[in-house]
Amino acid sequence: MKSIYYFLVMASILIVGICITSCNRSSKKVDKENIQKNSRELGETETEFHIKKIATAEEWEEFKKEQTIKMNEIEQRIIELKETFVNQDTTQKIDTTFLEKIVKLEQKNNIQRAKIKSYESNQTDWKTFEREFNHDMNELDDAFKDLTTDNKK
């Protein structure tokens, strides 16, 4: 008799525990679904709950001016590298590799110019654009440094 009573008590505790935990999960699931639905409507992912800021006219002009100067400097360095390439007396294999690298850097610089133009016409999140653009410019600058260094020792 005690074992049947003990079994019924344990079974009822187990059933109550399952009901409580399953109710909790469904409410969390509903909340999560609502968050996802609302964030999709706003065009953001679930973890992106920041306000998208557009650059002010002063910020944009200052940024554009600085980056244009940098891109012009890079373009000038590309021209200088091409002139050095033409005046070099080395093997054909090294020259073509060097020229390919210069062309890739020139393409990256042109891509950066296109990004500036596209942001100007289609202003998106300013902080994200600024961070990504600066990162890409730093990579381009590092690529130039790596191009002129000889790593063979």
JSON list of C-alpha atoms in Angstrom, two decimals:
[
{"chain": "A", "resi": 1, "resn": "MET", "atom": "CA", "xyz": [0.00, 0.00, 0.00]},
{"chain": "A", "resi": 2, "resn": "LYS", "atom": "CA", "xyz": [2.81, 2.39, 0.88]},
{"chain": "A", "resi": 3, "resn": "SER", "atom": "CA", "xyz": [4.53, 1.72, -2.42]},
{"chain": "A", "resi": 4, "resn": "ILE", "atom": "CA", "xyz": [1.37, 2.53, -4.42]},
{"chain": "A", "resi": 5, "resn": "TYR", "atom": "CA", "xyz": [0.89, 5.73, -2.41]},
{"chain": "A", "resi": 6, "resn": "TYR", "atom": "CA", "xyz": [4.56, 6.62, -2.86]},
{"chain": "A", "resi": 7, "resn": "PHE", "atom": "CA", "xyz": [4.31, 5.93, -6.61]},
{"chain": "A", "resi": 8, "resn": "LEU", "atom": "CA", "xyz": [1.22, 8.17, -7.01]},
{"chain": "A", "resi": 9, "resn": "VAL", "atom": "CA", "xyz": [2.86, 11.04, -5.12]},
{"chain": "A", "resi": 10, "resn": "MET", "atom": "CA", "xyz": [6.02, 10.82, -7.23]},
{"chain": "A", "resi": 11, "resn": "ALA", "atom": "CA", "xyz": [4.02, 10.59, -10.46]},
{"chain": "A", "resi": 12, "resn": "SER", "atom": "CA", "xyz": [1.92, 13.63, -9.54]},
{"chain": "A", "resi": 13, "resn": "ILE", "atom": "CA", "xyz": [5.04, 15.63, -8.63]},
{"chain": "A", "resi": 14, "resn": "LEU", "atom": "CA", "xyz": [6.58, 14.65, -11.93]},
{"chain": "A", "resi": 15, "resn": "ILE", "atom": "CA", "xyz": [3.46, 15.65, -13.89]},
{"chain": "A", "resi": 16, "resn": "VAL", "atom": "CA", "xyz": [3.23, 19.00, -12.08]},
{"chain": "A", "resi": 17, "resn": "GLY", "atom": "CA", "xyz": [6.93, 19.63, -12.75]},
{"chain": "A", "resi": 18, "resn": "ILE", "atom": "CA", "xyz": [6.52, 18.85, -16.45]},
{"chain": "A", "resi": 19, "resn": "CYS", "atom": "CA", "xyz": [3.51, 21.16, -16.71]},
{"chain": "A", "resi": 20, "resn": "ILE", "atom": "CA", "xyz": [5.31, 24.03, -15.01]},
{"chain": "A", "resi": 21, "resn": "THR", "atom": "CA", "xyz": [8.46, 23.75, -17.11]},
{"chain": "A", "resi": 22, "resn": "SER", "atom": "CA", "xyz": [6.59, 23.31, -20.38]},
{"chain": "A", "resi": 23, "resn": "CYS", "atom": "CA", "xyz": [4.43, 26.37, -19.68]},
{"chain": "A", "resi": 24, "resn": "ASN", "atom": "CA", "xyz": [7.55, 28.39, -19.03]},
{"chain": "A", "resi": 25, "resn": "ARG", "atom": "CA", "xyz": [9.16, 27.30, -22.28]},
{"chain": "A", "resi": 26, "resn": "SER", "atom": "CA", "xyz": [6.17, 28.14, -24.42]},
{"chain": "A", "resi": 27, "resn": "SER", "atom": "CA", "xyz": [5.98, 31.68, -23.02]},
{"chain": "A", "resi": 28, "resn": "LYS", "atom": "CA", "xyz": [9.70, 32.15, -23.66]},
{"chain": "A", "resi": 29, "resn": "LYS", "atom": "CA", "xyz": [9.23, 30.72, -27.12]},
{"chain": "A", "resi": 30, "resn": "VAL", "atom": "CA", "xyz": [6.37, 33.10, -27.83]},
{"chain": "A", "resi": 31, "resn": "ASP", "atom": "CA", "xyz": [8.44, 36.05, -26.58]},
{"chain": "A", "resi": 32, "resn": "LYS", "atom": "CA", "xyz": [11.37, 34.99, -28.73]},
{"chain": "A", "resi": 33, "resn": "GLU", "atom": "CA", "xyz": [9.12, 34.62, -31.77]},
{"chain": "A", "resi": 34, "resn": "ASN", "atom": "CA", "xyz": [7.66, 38.09, -31.15]},
{"chain": "A", "resi": 35, "resn": "ILE", "atom": "CA", "xyz": [11.15, 39.57, -30.88]},
{"chain": "A", "resi": 36, "resn": "GLN", "atom": "CA", "xyz": [12.21, 37.88, -34.10]},
{"chain": "A", "resi": 37, "resn": "LYS", "atom": "CA", "xyz": [9.04, 39.00, -35.89]},
{"chain": "A", "resi": 38, "resn": "ASN", "atom": "CA", "xyz": [9.44, 42.60, -34.73]},
{"chain": "A", "resi": 39, "resn": "SER", "atom": "CA", "xyz": [13.13, 42.68, -35.55]},
{"chain": "A", "resi": 40, "resn": "ARG", "atom": "CA", "xyz": [12.45, 41.30, -39.05]},
{"chain": "A", "resi": 41, "resn": "GLU", "atom": "CA", "xyz": [9.90, 44.05, -39.55]},
{"chain": "A", "resi": 42, "resn": "LEU", "atom": "CA", "xyz": [12.56, 46.57, -38.59]},
{"chain": "A", "resi": 43, "resn": "GLY", "atom": "CA", "xyz": [15.09, 44.88, -40.86]},
{"chain": "A", "resi": 44, "resn": "GLU", "atom": "CA", "xyz": [17.40, 43.86, -38.05]},
{"chain": "A", "resi": 45, "resn": "THR", "atom": "CA", "xyz": [18.53, 40.58, -36.57]},
{"chain": "A", "resi": 46, "resn": "GLU", "atom": "CA", "xyz": [17.54, 39.53, -33.08]},
{"chain": "A", "resi": 47, "resn": "THR", "atom": "CA", "xyz": [20.81, 40.75, -31.55]},
{"chain": "A", "resi": 48, "resn": "GLU", "atom": "CA", "xyz": [20.94, 44.06, -33.42]},
{"chain": "A", "resi": 49, "resn": "PHE", "atom": "CA", "xyz": [18.88, 46.47, -31.38]},
{"chain": "A", "resi": 50, "resn": "HIS", "atom": "CA", "xyz": [20.79, 49.66, -32.02]},
{"chain": "A", "resi": 51, "resn": "ILE", "atom": "CA", "xyz": [19.46, 52.79, -33.60]},
{"chain": "A", "resi": 52, "resn": "LYS", "atom": "CA", "xyz": [20.78, 53.31, -37.09]},
{"chain": "A", "resi": 53, "resn": "LYS", "atom": "CA", "xyz": [22.27, 56.77, -37.27]},
{"chain": "A", "resi": 54, "resn": "ILE", "atom": "CA", "xyz": [22.82, 58.64, -40.51]},
{"chain": "A", "resi": 55, "resn": "ALA", "atom": "CA", "xyz": [25.83, 60.92, -40.74]},
{"chain": "A", "resi": 56, "resn": "THR", "atom": "CA", "xyz": [25.30, 64.61, -40.35]},
{"chain": "A", "resi": 57, "resn": "ALA", "atom": "CA", "xyz": [26.35, 66.80, -43.27]},
{"chain": "A", "resi": 58, "resn": "GLU", "atom": "CA", "xyz": [29.44, 68.00, -41.37]},
{"chain": "A", "resi": 59, "resn": "GLU", "atom": "CA", "xyz": [30.49, 64.46, -40.37]},
{"chain": "A", "resi": 60, "resn": "TRP", "atom": "CA", "xyz": [30.02, 63.21, -43.91]},
{"chain": "A", "resi": 61, "resn": "GLU", "atom": "CA", "xyz": [31.94, 66.06, -45.56]},
{"chain": "A", "resi": 62, "resn": "GLU", "atom": "CA", "xyz": [34.83, 65.74, -43.11]},
{"chain": "A", "resi": 63, "resn": "PHE", "atom": "CA", "xyz": [34.98, 61.96, -43.52]},
{"chain": "A", "resi": 64, "resn": "LYS", "atom": "CA", "xyz": [34.69, 62.18, -47.31]},
{"chain": "A", "resi": 65, "resn": "LYS", "atom": "CA", "xyz": [37.44, 64.81, -47.46]},
{"chain": "A", "resi": 66, "resn": "GLU", "atom": "CA", "xyz": [39.84, 62.75, -45.32]},
{"chain": "A", "resi": 67, "resn": "GLN", "atom": "CA", "xyz": [39.18, 59.53, -47.20]},
{"chain": "A", "resi": 68, "resn": "THR", "atom": "CA", "xyz": [39.47, 61.19, -50.60]},
{"chain": "A", "resi": 69, "resn": "ILE", "atom": "CA", "xyz": [42.89, 62.52, -49.58]},
{"chain": "A", "resi": 70, "resn": "LYS", "atom": "CA", "xyz": [43.93, 59.01, -48.48]},
{"chain": "A", "resi": 71, "resn": "MET", "atom": "CA", "xyz": [42.63, 57.45, -51.70]},
{"chain": "A", "resi": 72, "resn": "ASN", "atom": "CA", "xyz": [44.45, 60.06, -53.79]},
{"chain": "A", "resi": 73, "resn": "GLU", "atom": "CA", "xyz": [47.67, 59.31, -51.89]},
{"chain": "A", "resi": 74, "resn": "ILE", "atom": "CA", "xyz": [47.18, 55.60, -52.56]},
{"chain": "A", "resi": 75, "resn": "GLU", "atom": "CA", "xyz": [46.54, 56.33, -56.23]},
{"chain": "A", "resi": 76, "resn": "GLN", "atom": "CA", "xyz": [49.76, 58.36, -56.37]},
{"chain": "A", "resi": 77, "resn": "ARG", "atom": "CA", "xyz": [51.66, 55.48, -54.74]},
{"chain": "A", "resi": 78, "resn": "ILE", "atom": "CA", "xyz": [50.19, 53.10, -57.33]},
{"chain": "A", "resi": 79, "resn": "ILE", "atom": "CA", "xyz": [51.42, 55.35, -60.13]},
{"chain": "A", "resi": 80, "resn": "GLU", "atom": "CA", "xyz": [54.89, 55.47, -58.55]},
{"chain": "A", "resi": 81, "resn": "LEU", "atom": "CA", "xyz": [54.95, 51.68, -58.17]},
{"chain": "A", "resi": 82, "resn": "LYS", "atom": "CA", "xyz": [53.95, 51.22, -61.79]},
{"chain": "A", "resi": 83, "resn": "GLU", "atom": "CA", "xyz": [56.75, 53.56, -62.86]},
{"chain": "A", "resi": 84, "resn": "THR", "atom": "CA", "xyz": [59.20, 51.57, -60.73]},
{"chain": "A", "resi": 85, "resn": "PHE", "atom": "CA", "xyz": [57.89, 48.40, -62.29]},
{"chain": "A", "resi": 86, "resn": "VAL", "atom": "CA", "xyz": [58.48, 49.73, -65.81]},
{"chain": "A", "resi": 87, "resn": "ASN", "atom": "CA", "xyz": [62.02, 50.89, -64.96]},
{"chain": "A", "resi": 88, "resn": "GLN", "atom": "CA", "xyz": [63.01, 47.65, -63.19]},
{"chain": "A", "resi": 89, "resn": "ASP", "atom": "CA", "xyz": [65.47, 45.12, -64.62]},
{"chain": "A", "resi": 90, "resn": "THR", "atom": "CA", "xyz": [64.34, 41.83, -63.10]},
{"chain": "A", "resi": 91, "resn": "THR", "atom": "CA", "xyz": [63.01, 38.53, -64.30]},
{"chain": "A", "resi": 92, "resn": "GLN", "atom": "CA", "xyz": [59.66, 38.39, -66.06]},
{"chain": "A", "resi": 93, "resn": "LYS", "atom": "CA", "xyz": [58.11, 36.16, -63.37]},
{"chain": "A", "resi": 94, "resn": "ILE", "atom": "CA", "xyz": [58.77, 38.62, -60.55]},
{"chain": "A", "resi": 95, "resn": "ASP", "atom": "CA", "xyz": [57.54, 41.53, -62.67]},
{"chain": "A", "resi": 96, "resn": "THR", "atom": "CA", "xyz": [54.19, 39.95, -63.49]},
{"chain": "A", "resi": 97, "resn": "THR", "atom": "CA", "xyz": [53.59, 38.97, -59.88]},
{"chain": "A", "resi": 98, "resn": "PHE", "atom": "CA", "xyz": [54.45, 42.48, -58.73]},
{"chain": "A", "resi": 99, "resn": "LEU", "atom": "CA", "xyz": [52.24, 44.00, -61.42]},
{"chain": "A", "resi": 100, "resn": "GLU", "atom": "CA", "xyz": [49.33, 41.73, -60.46]},
{"chain": "A", "resi": 101, "resn": "LYS", "atom": "CA", "xyz": [49.61, 42.89, -56.86]},
{"chain": "A", "resi": 102, "resn": "ILE", "atom": "CA", "xyz": [49.65, 46.52, -57.95]},
{"chain": "A", "resi": 103, "resn": "VAL", "atom": "CA", "xyz": [46.55, 45.98, -60.10]},
{"chain": "A", "resi": 104, "resn": "LYS", "atom": "CA", "xyz": [44.73, 44.32, -57.17]},
{"chain": "A", "resi": 105, "resn": "LEU", "atom": "CA", "xyz": [45.58, 47.27, -54.94]},
{"chain": "A", "resi": 106, "resn": "GLU", "atom": "CA", "xyz": [44.32, 49.64, -57.62]},
{"chain": "A", "resi": 107, "resn": "GLN", "atom": "CA", "xyz": [41.06, 47.69, -57.83]},
{"chain": "A", "resi": 108, "resn": "LYS", "atom": "CA", "xyz": [40.63, 47.81, -54.04]},
{"chain": "A", "resi": 109, "resn": "ASN", "atom": "CA", "xyz": [41.20, 51.56, -54.11]},
{"chain": "A", "resi": 110, "resn": "ASN", "atom": "CA", "xyz": [38.55, 51.91, -56.83]},
{"chain": "A", "resi": 111, "resn": "ILE", "atom": "CA", "xyz": [36.15, 49.80, -54.76]},
{"chain": "A", "resi": 112, "resn": "GLN", "atom": "CA", "xyz": [36.67, 52.18, -51.85]},
{"chain": "A", "resi": 113, "resn": "ARG", "atom": "CA", "xyz": [35.86, 55.14, -54.12]},
{"chain": "A", "resi": 114, "resn": "ALA", "atom": "CA", "xyz": [32.68, 53.35, -55.21]},
{"chain": "A", "resi": 115, "resn": "LYS", "atom": "CA", "xyz": [31.71, 52.74, -51.57]},
{"chain": "A", "resi": 116, "resn": "ILE", "atom": "CA", "xyz": [32.00, 56.46, -50.86]},
{"chain": "A", "resi": 117, "resn": "LYS", "atom": "CA", "xyz": [29.75, 57.25, -53.82]},
{"chain": "A", "resi": 118, "resn": "SER", "atom": "CA", "xyz": [27.21, 54.57, -52.90]},
{"chain": "A", "resi": 119, "resn": "TYR", "atom": "CA", "xyz": [26.96, 55.79, -49.30]},
{"chain": "A", "resi": 120, "resn": "GLU", "atom": "CA", "xyz": [26.43, 59.31, -50.54]},
{"chain": "A", "resi": 121, "resn": "SER", "atom": "CA", "xyz": [23.42, 58.25, -52.60]},
{"chain": "A", "resi": 122, "resn": "ASN", "atom": "CA", "xyz": [22.07, 55.58, -50.22]},
{"chain": "A", "resi": 123, "resn": "GLN", "atom": "CA", "xyz": [22.85, 56.58, -46.65]},
{"chain": "A", "resi": 124, "resn": "THR", "atom": "CA", "xyz": [22.72, 53.61, -44.32]},
{"chain": "A", "resi": 125, "resn": "ASP", "atom": "CA", "xyz": [23.95, 53.10, -40.76]},
{"chain": "A", "resi": 126, "resn": "TRP", "atom": "CA", "xyz": [26.75, 55.66, -40.38]},
{"chain": "A", "resi": 127, "resn": "LYS", "atom": "CA", "xyz": [28.74, 54.00, -37.59]},
{"chain": "A", "resi": 128, "resn": "THR", "atom": "CA", "xyz": [28.77, 50.64, -39.35]},
{"chain": "A", "resi": 129, "resn": "PHE", "atom": "CA", "xyz": [29.77, 52.20, -42.66]},
{"chain": "A", "resi": 130, "resn": "GLU", "atom": "CA", "xyz": [32.51, 54.29, -41.04]},
{"chain": "A", "resi": 131, "resn": "ARG", "atom": "CA", "xyz": [33.93, 51.33, -39.11]},
{"chain": "A", "resi": 132, "resn": "GLU", "atom": "CA", "xyz": [33.93, 49.00, -42.14]},
{"chain": "A", "resi": 133, "resn": "PHE", "atom": "CA", "xyz": [35.32, 51.64, -44.48]},
{"chain": "A", "resi": 134, "resn": "ASN", "atom": "CA", "xyz": [38.17, 52.51, -42.10]},
{"chain": "A", "resi": 135, "resn": "HIS", "atom": "CA", "xyz": [38.92, 48.80, -41.66]},
{"chain": "A", "resi": 136, "resn": "ASP", "atom": "CA", "xyz": [39.12, 48.32, -45.43]},
{"chain": "A", "resi": 137, "resn": "MET", "atom": "CA", "xyz": [41.35, 51.39, -45.82]},
{"chain": "A", "resi": 138, "resn": "ASN", "atom": "CA", "xyz": [43.68, 50.08, -43.11]},
{"chain": "A", "resi": 139, "resn": "GLU", "atom": "CA", "xyz": [43.87, 46.73, -44.92]},
{"chain": "A", "resi": 140, "resn": "LEU", "atom": "CA", "xyz": [44.69, 48.54, -48.15]},
{"chain": "A", "resi": 141, "resn": "ASP", "atom": "CA", "xyz": [47.41, 50.54, -46.42]},
{"chain": "A", "resi": 142, "resn": "ASP", "atom": "CA", "xyz": [48.86, 47.37, -44.88]},
{"chain": "A", "resi": 143, "resn": "ALA", "atom": "CA", "xyz": [48.82, 45.70, -48.28]},
{"chain": "A", "resi": 144, "resn": "PHE", "atom": "CA", "xyz": [50.99, 48.52, -49.62]},
{"chain": "A", "resi": 145, "resn": "LYS", "atom": "CA", "xyz": [53.42, 48.10, -46.74]},
{"chain": "A", "resi": 146, "resn": "ASP", "atom": "CA", "xyz": [53.59, 44.35, -47.38]},
{"chain": "A", "resi": 147, "resn": "LEU", "atom": "CA", "xyz": [54.10, 44.90, -51.10]},
{"chain": "A", "resi": 148, "resn": "THR", "atom": "CA", "xyz": [57.25, 46.92, -50.65]},
{"chain": "A", "resi": 149, "resn": "THR", "atom": "CA", "xyz": [58.79, 44.73, -47.95]},
{"chain": "A", "resi": 150, "resn": "ASP", "atom": "CA", "xyz": [60.89, 41.77, -48.91]},
{"chain": "A", "resi": 151, "resn": "ASN", "atom": "CA", "xyz": [59.97, 38.82, -46.68]},
{"chain": "A", "resi": 152, "resn": "LYS", "atom": "CA", "xyz": [62.48, 36.45, -48.25]},
{"chain": "A", "resi": 153, "resn": "LYS", "atom": "CA", "xyz": [65.48, 35.94, -45.99]}
]
